[in-house]
Amino acid sequence: MMTVNEVSKLTGVSIRTLQYYDKIGLLHPTGYTESGYRLYDDAALETMQQILLFRELEFPLKDIRKIITAPDFDRNRALEQQIELLTMKKEHLENLILFARGIKGIGVKTMDFSAFDTRKIDEYAAEAKAKWGKTAAYQEFMKKRNGKEYTDEEDRKLQEEFMKCFVRFGSLREQDPASEEVQKQVQFMQNFMTEHFYTCTNEILSALGKMYSGGGDFTENIDQVGGEGTAVFVARAIEIYCK
């Protein structure tokens, strides 16, 4: 675990910015010291790497948060697209350098502005954002939602039913998360999500578990209905289930 000061020195991100990332739900600390200082583990630092890569590509923070907190966020696929975008950006900068050197060497002979054209980069970035925002799970969710005309009351009841899963987990949190009863509850929750939202694969479920225990609104809401420590307990039970 690293303190917020150590993370700031390691990443070059100011402490104030890390505090802001926590506030907007972009990067929550893993825990806190007895004095209340933020602590970050390796998983949090991996998330920070993703954030910094997206920032290098000039993605707005709100878009980054939506992307990396999506239940089926594919880190490897994101890295592939980031590499492609960074490569395009590198080539663009190299062209600008050659263009500037040409002006320095021989002056402006023609009104050529092609080196400033970023349309290919912009188009690829827009396409990547669209893909991240419309994953297979997201499309399936929208298809299920559009296929049924839910009233506000029905939506509320569905959410209440889902939150009951965490009430049940709260009643079990004194047990071993690997116990049969707890593992059956994980399976029930996975089946519930598949039936009402999208196909909840083990990969998606694992990502959700990390998000539940990652702090912020998710953790607070789960602990509110299930009791303190429920979110972390659920995450541990999911981790065991998915293995």
PDB file of N, CA and C in Angstrom, residues 162-196:
ATOM      1  N   PHE A 162     -32.885  -5.974  -6.503  1.00  0.00           N
ATOM      2  CA  PHE A 162     -31.437  -6.180  -6.660  1.00  0.00           C
ATOM      3  C   PHE A 162     -30.708  -5.848  -5.356  1.00  0.00           C
ATOM      4  N   MET A 163     -31.107  -4.774  -4.693  1.00  0.00           N
ATOM      5  CA  MET A 163     -30.447  -4.383  -3.455  1.00  0.00           C
ATOM      6  C   MET A 163     -30.684  -5.393  -2.340  1.00  0.00           C
ATOM      7  N   LYS A 164     -31.768  -6.173  -2.453  1.00  0.00           N
ATOM      8  CA  LYS A 164     -32.023  -7.222  -1.462  1.00  0.00           C
ATOM      9  C   LYS A 164     -30.919  -8.279  -1.480  1.00  0.00           C
ATOM     10  N   CYS A 165     -30.251  -8.404  -2.633  1.00  0.00           N
ATOM     11  CA  CYS A 165     -29.113  -9.323  -2.711  1.00  0.00           C
ATOM     12  C   CYS A 165     -28.057  -8.935  -1.679  1.00  0.00           C
ATOM     13  N   PHE A 166     -27.845  -7.632  -1.519  1.00  0.00           N
ATOM     14  CA  PHE A 166     -26.823  -7.150  -0.595  1.00  0.00           C
ATOM     15  C   PHE A 166     -27.305  -7.210   0.856  1.00  0.00           C
ATOM     16  N   VAL A 167     -28.620  -7.108   1.035  1.00  0.00           N
ATOM     17  CA  VAL A 167     -29.174  -7.302   2.378  1.00  0.00           C
ATOM     18  C   VAL A 167     -28.889  -8.735   2.821  1.00  0.00           C
ATOM     19  N   ARG A 168     -29.088  -9.655   1.875  1.00  0.00           N
ATOM     20  CA  ARG A 168     -28.826 -11.067   2.171  1.00  0.00           C
ATOM     21  C   ARG A 168     -27.345 -11.296   2.439  1.00  0.00           C
ATOM     22  N   PHE A 169     -26.485 -10.680   1.639  1.00  0.00           N
ATOM     23  CA  PHE A 169     -25.045 -10.801   1.875  1.00  0.00           C
ATOM     24  C   PHE A 169     -24.676 -10.263   3.258  1.00  0.00           C
ATOM     25  N   GLY A 170     -25.344  -9.157   3.639  1.00  0.00           N
ATOM     26  CA  GLY A 170     -25.069  -8.570   4.948  1.00  0.00           C
ATOM     27  C   GLY A 170     -25.377  -9.523   6.079  1.00  0.00           C
ATOM     28  N   SER A 171     -26.437 -10.300   5.908  1.00  0.00           N
ATOM     29  CA  SER A 171     -26.815 -11.266   6.952  1.00  0.00           C
ATOM     30  C   SER A 171     -25.861 -12.455   6.999  1.00  0.00           C
ATOM     31  N   LEU A 172     -25.053 -12.599   5.940  1.00  0.00           N
ATOM     32  CA  LEU A 172     -24.136 -13.745   5.863  1.00  0.00           C
ATOM     33  C   LEU A 172     -22.676 -13.360   6.110  1.00  0.00           C
ATOM     34  N   ARG A 173     -22.414 -12.070   6.345  1.00  0.00           N
ATOM     35  CA  ARG A 173     -21.028 -11.614   6.303  1.00  0.00           C
ATOM     36  C   ARG A 173     -20.153 -12.115   7.446  1.00  0.00           C
ATOM     37  N   GLU A 174     -20.759 -12.733   8.449  1.00  0.00           N
ATOM     38  CA  GLU A 174     -19.952 -13.333   9.503  1.00  0.00           C
ATOM     39  C   GLU A 174     -19.475 -14.733   9.115  1.00  0.00           C
ATOM     40  N   GLN A 175     -20.008 -15.236   8.014  1.00  0.00           N
ATOM     41  CA  GLN A 175     -19.606 -16.558   7.548  1.00  0.00           C
ATOM     42  C   GLN A 175     -18.345 -16.472   6.689  1.00  0.00           C
ATOM     43  N   ASP A 176     -17.795 -17.643   6.398  1.00  0.00           N
ATOM     44  CA  ASP A 176     -16.677 -17.725   5.467  1.00  0.00           C
ATOM     45  C   ASP A 176     -17.216 -17.404   4.068  1.00  0.00           C
ATOM     46  N   PRO A 177     -16.624 -16.445   3.343  1.00  0.00           N
ATOM     47  CA  PRO A 177     -17.131 -16.108   2.002  1.00  0.00           C
ATOM     48  C   PRO A 177     -17.063 -17.278   1.023  1.00  0.00           C
ATOM     49  N   ALA A 178     -16.290 -18.301   1.365  1.00  0.00           N
ATOM     50  CA  ALA A 178     -16.185 -19.485   0.508  1.00  0.00           C
ATOM     51  C   ALA A 178     -17.237 -20.537   0.848  1.00  0.00           C
ATOM     52  N   SER A 179     -18.051 -20.284   1.872  1.00  0.00           N
ATOM     53  CA  SER A 179     -19.046 -21.269   2.279  1.00  0.00           C
ATOM     54  C   SER A 179     -20.086 -21.474   1.183  1.00  0.00           C
ATOM     55  N   GLU A 180     -20.734 -22.610   1.225  1.00  0.00           N
ATOM     56  CA  GLU A 180     -21.708 -22.967   0.194  1.00  0.00           C
ATOM     57  C   GLU A 180     -22.858 -21.964   0.144  1.00  0.00           C
ATOM     58  N   GLU A 181     -23.333 -21.539   1.304  1.00  0.00           N
ATOM     59  CA  GLU A 181     -24.471 -20.626   1.352  1.00  0.00           C
ATOM     60  C   GLU A 181     -24.124 -19.274   0.723  1.00  0.00           C
ATOM     61  N   VAL A 182     -22.936 -18.770   1.029  1.00  0.00           N
ATOM     62  CA  VAL A 182     -22.509 -17.479   0.478  1.00  0.00           C
ATOM     63  C   VAL A 182     -22.300 -17.590  -1.030  1.00  0.00           C
ATOM     64  N   GLN A 183     -21.682 -18.684  -1.449  1.00  0.00           N
ATOM     65  CA  GLN A 183     -21.418 -18.869  -2.878  1.00  0.00           C
ATOM     66  C   GLN A 183     -22.720 -19.021  -3.678  1.00  0.00           C
ATOM     67  N   LYS A 184     -23.729 -19.616  -3.062  1.00  0.00           N
ATOM     68  CA  LYS A 184     -25.039 -19.716  -3.717  1.00  0.00           C
ATOM     69  C   LYS A 184     -25.659 -18.329  -3.883  1.00  0.00           C
ATOM     70  N   GLN A 185     -25.415 -17.462  -2.918  1.00  0.00           N
ATOM     71  CA  GLN A 185     -25.935 -16.099  -3.012  1.00  0.00           C
ATOM     72  C   GLN A 185     -25.245 -15.327  -4.143  1.00  0.00           C
ATOM     73  N   VAL A 186     -23.960 -15.587  -4.335  1.00  0.00           N
ATOM     74  CA  VAL A 186     -23.244 -14.965  -5.463  1.00  0.00           C
ATOM     75  C   VAL A 186     -23.855 -15.431  -6.782  1.00  0.00           C
ATOM     76  N   GLN A 187     -24.114 -16.721  -6.863  1.00  0.00           N
ATOM     77  CA  GLN A 187     -24.717 -17.277  -8.081  1.00  0.00           C
ATOM     78  C   GLN A 187     -26.104 -16.695  -8.322  1.00  0.00           C
ATOM     79  N   PHE A 188     -26.874 -16.529  -7.252  1.00  0.00           N
ATOM     80  CA  PHE A 188     -28.204 -15.936  -7.375  1.00  0.00           C
ATOM     81  C   PHE A 188     -28.110 -14.523  -7.939  1.00  0.00           C
ATOM     82  N   MET A 189     -27.162 -13.735  -7.425  1.00  0.00           N
ATOM     83  CA  MET A 189     -27.002 -12.365  -7.897  1.00  0.00           C
ATOM     84  C   MET A 189     -26.579 -12.339  -9.364  1.00  0.00           C
ATOM     85  N   GLN A 190     -25.683 -13.227  -9.735  1.00  0.00           N
ATOM     86  CA  GLN A 190     -25.247 -13.301 -11.129  1.00  0.00           C
ATOM     87  C   GLN A 190     -26.421 -13.646 -12.042  1.00  0.00           C
ATOM     88  N   ASN A 191     -27.231 -14.606 -11.626  1.00  0.00           N
ATOM     89  CA  ASN A 191     -28.399 -14.992 -12.421  1.00  0.00           C
ATOM     90  C   ASN A 191     -29.422 -13.861 -12.511  1.00  0.00           C
ATOM     91  N   PHE A 192     -29.571 -13.117 -11.427  1.00  0.00           N
ATOM     92  CA  PHE A 192     -30.510 -11.990 -11.408  1.00  0.00           C
ATOM     93  C   PHE A 192     -30.092 -10.942 -12.438  1.00  0.00           C
ATOM     94  N   MET A 193     -28.816 -10.618 -12.466  1.00  0.00           N
ATOM     95  CA  MET A 193     -28.325  -9.617 -13.416  1.00  0.00           C
ATOM     96  C   MET A 193     -28.470 -10.095 -14.851  1.00  0.00           C
ATOM     97  N   THR A 194     -28.212 -11.379 -15.073  1.00  0.00           N
ATOM     98  CA  THR A 194     -28.339 -11.935 -16.422  1.00  0.00           C
ATOM     99  C   THR A 194     -29.784 -11.881 -16.899  1.00  0.00           C
ATOM    100  N   GLU A 195     -30.705 -12.149 -16.000  1.00  0.00           N
ATOM    101  CA  GLU A 195     -32.127 -12.159 -16.366  1.00  0.00           C
ATOM    102  C   GLU A 195     -32.664 -10.755 -16.637  1.00  0.00           C
ATOM    103  N   HIS A 196     -32.235  -9.779 -15.831  1.00  0.00           N
ATOM    104  CA  HIS A 196     -32.859  -8.457 -15.901  1.00  0.00           C
ATOM    105  C   HIS A 196     -32.018  -7.381 -16.581  1.00  0.00           C
TER     106      HIS A 196
END
